[in-house]
mmCIF file of C-alpha atoms in Angstrom:
data_model
loop_
_atom_site.group_PDB
_atom_site.id
_atom_site.type_symbol
_atom_site.label_atom_id
_atom_site.label_comp_id
_atom_site.label_asym_id
_atom_site.label_seq_id
_atom_site.Cartn_x
_atom_site.Cartn_y
_atom_site.Cartn_z
ATOM 1 C CA UNK Y 1 0.000 0.000 0.000
ATOM 2 C CA UNK Y 2 2.824 2.390 0.847
ATOM 3 C CA UNK Y 3 4.629 1.664 -2.460
ATOM 4 C CA UNK Y 4 1.377 2.440 -4.370
ATOM 5 C CA UNK Y 5 0.977 5.737 -2.545
ATOM 6 C CA UNK Y 6 4.600 6.774 -3.320
ATOM 7 C CA UNK Y 7 4.119 5.745 -6.930
ATOM 8 C CA UNK Y 8 1.035 7.918 -7.237
ATOM 9 C CA UNK Y 9 2.881 10.847 -5.643
ATOM 10 C CA UNK Y 10 5.809 10.516 -8.028
ATOM 11 C CA UNK Y 11 3.439 10.274 -11.036
ATOM 12 C CA UNK Y 12 1.574 13.385 -9.874
ATOM 13 C CA UNK Y 13 4.891 15.225 -9.315
ATOM 14 C CA UNK Y 14 6.145 14.346 -12.828
ATOM 15 C CA UNK Y 15 2.787 15.518 -14.304
ATOM 16 C CA UNK Y 16 3.081 18.825 -12.497
ATOM 17 C CA UNK Y 17 6.647 19.276 -13.804
ATOM 18 C CA UNK Y 18 5.468 18.630 -17.382
ATOM 19 C CA UNK Y 19 2.618 21.088 -16.955
ATOM 20 C CA UNK Y 20 4.711 23.779 -15.154
ATOM 21 C CA UNK Y 21 7.963 24.641 -16.969
ATOM 22 C CA UNK Y 22 9.053 27.036 -14.244
ATOM 23 C CA UNK Y 23 9.046 24.231 -11.706
ATOM 24 C CA UNK Y 24 11.174 22.126 -14.054
ATOM 25 C CA UNK Y 25 13.723 24.923 -14.360
ATOM 26 C CA UNK Y 26 13.859 25.379 -10.618
ATOM 27 C CA UNK Y 27 14.425 21.664 -10.135
ATOM 28 C CA UNK Y 28 17.256 21.556 -12.765
ATOM 29 C CA UNK Y 29 18.984 24.573 -11.205
ATOM 30 C CA UNK Y 30 18.654 23.020 -7.758
ATOM 31 C CA UNK Y 31 20.173 19.767 -9.016
ATOM 32 C CA UNK Y 32 23.118 21.675 -10.593
ATOM 33 C CA UNK Y 33 23.718 23.624 -7.403
ATOM 34 C CA UNK Y 34 23.627 20.417 -5.408
ATOM 35 C CA UNK Y 35 26.329 18.805 -7.638
ATOM 36 C CA UNK Y 36 28.479 21.957 -7.543
ATOM 37 C CA UNK Y 37 28.173 22.118 -3.777
ATOM 38 C CA UNK Y 38 29.074 18.462 -3.416
ATOM 39 C CA UNK Y 39 32.177 18.994 -5.619
ATOM 40 C CA UNK Y 40 33.262 21.990 -3.575
ATOM 41 C CA UNK Y 41 32.802 20.133 -0.330
ATOM 42 C CA UNK Y 42 34.701 17.112 -1.678
ATOM 43 C CA UNK Y 43 37.530 19.389 -2.882
ATOM 44 C CA UNK Y 44 37.678 21.049 0.482
ATOM 45 C CA UNK Y 45 38.083 17.712 2.240
ATOM 46 C CA UNK Y 46 40.391 16.151 -0.440
ATOM 47 C CA UNK Y 47 42.967 18.974 -0.431
ATOM 48 C CA UNK Y 48 43.538 18.925 3.335
ATOM 49 C CA UNK Y 49 43.770 15.101 3.198
ATOM 50 C CA UNK Y 50 46.501 15.265 0.494
ATOM 51 C CA UNK Y 51 48.429 17.855 2.508
ATOM 52 C CA UNK Y 52 48.210 15.675 5.600
ATOM 53 C CA UNK Y 53 49.489 12.689 3.608
ATOM 54 C CA UNK Y 54 52.444 14.765 2.368
ATOM 55 C CA UNK Y 55 53.223 15.955 5.872
ATOM 56 C CA UNK Y 56 52.906 12.382 7.117
ATOM 57 C CA UNK Y 57 55.315 11.175 4.408
ATOM 58 C CA UNK Y 58 57.805 13.919 5.312
ATOM 59 C CA UNK Y 59 57.471 13.079 8.982
ATOM 60 C CA UNK Y 60 58.077 9.393 8.264
ATOM 61 C CA UNK Y 61 61.174 10.278 6.171
ATOM 62 C CA UNK Y 62 62.482 12.511 8.967
ATOM 63 C CA UNK Y 63 61.736 9.740 11.455
ATOM 64 C CA UNK Y 64 63.741 7.233 9.375
ATOM 65 C CA UNK Y 65 66.598 9.742 9.101
ATOM 66 C CA UNK Y 66 66.508 10.316 12.837
ATOM 67 C CA UNK Y 67 66.449 6.573 13.482
ATOM 68 C CA UNK Y 68 69.422 6.120 11.120
ATOM 69 C CA UNK Y 69 71.303 8.973 12.808
ATOM 70 C CA UNK Y 70 70.419 7.550 16.209
ATOM 71 C CA UNK Y 71 71.808 4.150 15.173
ATOM 72 C CA UNK Y 72 75.015 5.770 13.939
ATOM 73 C CA UNK Y 73 75.265 7.763 17.169
ATOM 74 C CA UNK Y 74 74.816 4.577 19.185
ATOM 75 C CA UNK Y 75 77.561 2.850 17.175
ATOM 76 C CA UNK Y 76 79.849 5.867 17.567
ATOM 77 C CA UNK Y 77 79.107 6.001 21.300
ATOM 78 C CA UNK Y 78 79.914 2.286 21.669
ATOM 79 C CA UNK Y 79 83.150 2.726 19.692
ATOM 80 C CA UNK Y 80 84.144 5.757 21.741
ATOM 81 C CA UNK Y 81 83.343 3.899 24.966
ATOM 82 C CA UNK Y 82 85.656 1.070 23.877
ATOM 83 C CA UNK Y 83 88.403 3.524 22.968
ATOM 84 C CA UNK Y 84 87.932 5.374 26.260
ATOM 85 C CA UNK Y 85 88.261 2.074 28.131
ATOM 86 C CA UNK Y 86 91.449 1.219 26.221
ATOM 87 C CA UNK Y 87 92.861 4.702 26.803
ATOM 88 C CA UNK Y 88 92.094 4.448 30.513
ATOM 89 C CA UNK Y 89 93.983 1.132 30.622
ATOM 90 C CA UNK Y 90 96.899 2.703 28.757
ATOM 91 C CA UNK Y 91 96.878 5.682 31.105
ATOM 92 C CA UNK Y 92 96.926 3.347 34.106
ATOM 93 C CA UNK Y 93 99.810 1.366 32.577
ATOM 94 C CA UNK Y 94 101.738 4.513 31.701
ATOM 95 C CA UNK Y 95 101.160 5.887 35.196
ATOM 96 C CA UNK Y 96 102.600 2.699 36.659
ATOM 97 C CA UNK Y 97 105.547 2.858 34.251
ATOM 98 C CA UNK Y 98 106.098 6.490 35.173
ATOM 99 C CA UNK Y 99 106.249 5.588 38.850
ATOM 100 C CA UNK Y 100 108.772 2.843 38.101
ATOM 101 C CA UNK Y 101 110.801 5.239 35.965
ATOM 102 C CA UNK Y 102 110.830 7.809 38.757
ATOM 103 C CA UNK Y 103 112.019 5.143 41.203
ATOM 104 C CA UNK Y 104 114.716 3.984 38.781
ATOM 105 C CA UNK Y 105 115.694 7.604 38.195
ATOM 106 C CA UNK Y 106 116.200 8.087 41.931
ATOM 107 C CA UNK Y 107 118.260 4.887 42.093
ATOM 108 C CA UNK Y 108 120.362 5.981 39.108
ATOM 109 C CA UNK Y 109 120.755 9.399 40.646
ATOM 110 C CA UNK Y 110 122.028 7.853 43.872
ATOM 111 C CA UNK Y 111 124.343 5.553 41.894
ATOM 112 C CA UNK Y 112 125.568 8.530 39.881
ATOM 113 C CA UNK Y 113 126.370 10.437 43.055
ATOM 114 C CA UNK Y 114 128.296 7.438 44.422
ATOM 115 C CA UNK Y 115 130.132 7.043 41.111
ATOM 116 C CA UNK Y 116 130.952 10.751 41.092
ATOM 117 C CA UNK Y 117 132.381 10.531 44.614
ATOM 118 C CA UNK Y 118 134.373 7.450 43.651
ATOM 119 C CA UNK Y 119 135.609 9.161 40.486
ATOM 120 C CA UNK Y 120 136.734 12.200 42.461
ATOM 121 C CA UNK Y 121 138.495 9.953 44.953
ATOM 122 C CA UNK Y 122 140.224 8.006 42.169
ATOM 123 C CA UNK Y 123 141.137 11.280 40.440
ATOM 124 C CA UNK Y 124 142.792 12.500 43.641
ATOM 125 C CA UNK Y 125 144.599 9.179 44.013
ATOM 126 C CA UNK Y 126 145.682 9.351 40.370
ATOM 127 C CA UNK Y 127 147.089 12.850 40.873
ATOM 128 C CA UNK Y 128 148.939 11.628 43.922
ATOM 129 C CA UNK Y 129 150.230 8.597 42.001
ATOM 130 C CA UNK Y 130 151.396 10.824 39.145
ATOM 131 C CA UNK Y 131 153.330 12.958 41.602
ATOM 132 C CA UNK Y 132 154.844 9.833 43.166
ATOM 133 C CA UNK Y 133 155.652 8.507 39.691
ATOM 134 C CA UNK Y 134 157.413 11.736 38.740
ATOM 135 C CA UNK Y 135 159.366 11.588 41.996
ATOM 136 C CA UNK Y 136 160.211 7.899 41.417
ATOM 137 C CA UNK Y 137 161.328 8.578 37.817
ATOM 138 C CA UNK Y 138 163.548 11.411 39.013
ATOM 139 C CA UNK Y 139 165.009 9.138 41.662
ATOM 140 C CA UNK Y 140 165.471 6.421 39.043
ATOM 141 C CA UNK Y 141 167.409 8.788 36.813
ATOM 142 C CA UNK Y 142 169.592 9.779 39.726
ATOM 143 C CA UNK Y 143 170.153 6.131 40.626
ATOM 144 C CA UNK Y 144 171.008 5.326 37.000
ATOM 145 C CA UNK Y 145 173.563 8.099 36.994
ATOM 146 C CA UNK Y 146 174.982 6.861 40.289
ATOM 147 C CA UNK Y 147 175.005 3.294 38.956
ATOM 148 C CA UNK Y 148 176.842 4.340 35.784
ATOM 149 C CA UNK Y 149 179.317 6.280 37.846
ATOM 150 C CA UNK Y 150 179.824 3.437 40.313
ATOM 151 C CA UNK Y 151 179.973 0.864 37.550
ATOM 152 C CA UNK Y 152 182.584 2.932 35.742
ATOM 153 C CA UNK Y 153 184.573 3.176 38.935
ATOM 154 C CA UNK Y 154 184.113 -0.523 39.537
ATOM 155 C CA UNK Y 155 185.280 -1.355 36.017
ATOM 156 C CA UNK Y 156 188.281 0.867 36.441
ATOM 157 C CA UNK Y 157 189.131 -0.722 39.781
ATOM 158 C CA UNK Y 158 188.561 -4.192 38.363
ATOM 159 C CA UNK Y 159 190.716 -3.448 35.313
ATOM 160 C CA UNK Y 160 193.498 -1.959 37.400
ATOM 161 C CA UNK Y 161 193.347 -4.840 39.850
ATOM 162 C CA UNK Y 162 193.476 -7.335 36.932
ATOM 163 C CA UNK Y 163 196.472 -5.535 35.480
ATOM 164 C CA UNK Y 164 198.261 -5.545 38.810
ATOM 165 C CA UNK Y 165 197.493 -9.207 39.370
ATOM 166 C CA UNK Y 166 197.578 -10.841 35.918
ATOM 167 C CA UNK Y 167 200.083 -8.795 33.894
ATOM 168 C CA UNK Y 168 203.050 -10.031 36.004
ATOM 169 C CA UNK Y 169 201.714 -13.573 35.548
ATOM 170 C CA UNK Y 170 201.418 -13.017 31.808
ATOM 171 C CA UNK Y 171 205.088 -12.157 31.646
ATOM 172 C CA UNK Y 172 205.852 -15.556 33.167
ATOM 173 C CA UNK Y 173 203.072 -17.478 31.328
ATOM 174 C CA UNK Y 174 202.074 -15.726 28.081
ATOM 175 C CA UNK Y 175 198.851 -17.788 27.776
ATOM 176 C CA UNK Y 176 197.219 -15.708 30.517
ATOM 177 C CA UNK Y 177 195.625 -13.145 28.250
ATOM 178 C CA UNK Y 178 192.201 -12.913 29.987
ATOM 179 C CA UNK Y 179 190.677 -12.291 33.357
ATOM 180 C CA UNK Y 180 187.311 -12.825 35.097
ATOM 181 C CA UNK Y 181 185.689 -11.645 38.316
ATOM 182 C CA UNK Y 182 184.237 -14.278 40.634
ATOM 183 C CA UNK Y 183 183.081 -13.794 44.222
ATOM 184 C CA UNK Y 184 184.657 -10.321 44.435
ATOM 185 C CA UNK Y 185 187.998 -11.662 43.281
ATOM 186 C CA UNK Y 186 189.885 -11.265 39.987
ATOM 187 C CA UNK Y 187 190.944 -14.519 38.360
ATOM 188 C CA UNK Y 188 193.584 -14.695 35.665
ATOM 189 C CA UNK Y 189 192.487 -16.818 32.738
ATOM 190 C CA UNK Y 190 193.948 -18.629 29.766
ATOM 191 C CA UNK Y 191 192.293 -20.197 26.752
ATOM 192 C CA UNK Y 192 192.642 -23.856 25.961
ATOM 193 C CA UNK Y 193 190.846 -24.966 22.829
ATOM 194 C CA UNK Y 194 187.343 -23.455 23.329
ATOM 195 C CA UNK Y 195 187.505 -23.382 27.102
ATOM 196 C CA UNK Y 196 188.604 -20.593 29.437
ATOM 197 C CA UNK Y 197 190.504 -21.796 32.520
ATOM 198 C CA UNK Y 198 190.602 -19.273 35.360
ATOM 199 C CA UNK Y 199 192.293 -19.019 38.760
ATOM 200 C CA UNK Y 200 194.686 -21.324 40.510
ATOM 201 C CA UNK Y 201 192.223 -24.192 40.226
ATOM 202 C CA UNK Y 202 191.670 -23.404 36.526
ATOM 203 C CA UNK Y 203 187.908 -23.375 36.796
ATOM 204 C CA UNK Y 204 186.009 -23.397 33.496
ATOM 205 C CA UNK Y 205 184.414 -20.049 32.840
ATOM 206 C CA UNK Y 206 181.957 -19.008 30.106
ATOM 207 C CA UNK Y 207 183.044 -16.649 27.363
ATOM 208 C CA UNK Y 208 180.523 -14.011 28.532
ATOM 209 C CA UNK Y 209 182.308 -13.734 31.917
ATOM 210 C CA UNK Y 210 185.809 -13.412 30.493
ATOM 211 C CA UNK Y 211 187.418 -10.144 29.376
ATOM 212 C CA UNK Y 212 190.543 -9.401 27.390
ATOM 213 C CA UNK Y 213 193.556 -8.501 29.536
ATOM 214 C CA UNK Y 214 195.348 -5.335 28.410
ATOM 215 C CA UNK Y 215 198.743 -4.886 30.064
#
């Protein structure tokens, strides 16, 4: 029953439109305005939606960049923490080494002071020894001179004594042409073959000990 009533109303409305052209025009204009209004409303809502999507995309890109930067910062922080830990260990080791070096330096310093004292002592002793050496060399030269003088005198005495003792014997026995000194005594010597016979007992004497008798 309701559908029949609505059908009759629609049929009556269409008949009125056909009969009244002004009503038809009003209806057409109303329909056009409705479509234009709907388009404007849709455009109003579509444009803000597109802008929001763009802003959302930019925000997501910035978020990804921030996340990437955050990851890099975390990696850098971890790396720096490791390096800091290693540097702290090195600093601790170097501090310990520095303490040992300071201790060794003090020991070397003490040893150096002892060595310096010893060096000064040895230097003083060396100076004293040099003075003693100079004195000893001077004494040695004097003793050499005295020895040469005494030896010359001794040789002269020995030669004169040999002449006084052996030259008279040589006149009696011409073979006594040599002399030697043994135990502070002058022995007259003669040569027989390669041997030198000296003194009353005619002891054999080496050639190095025998000297030529000059009367």
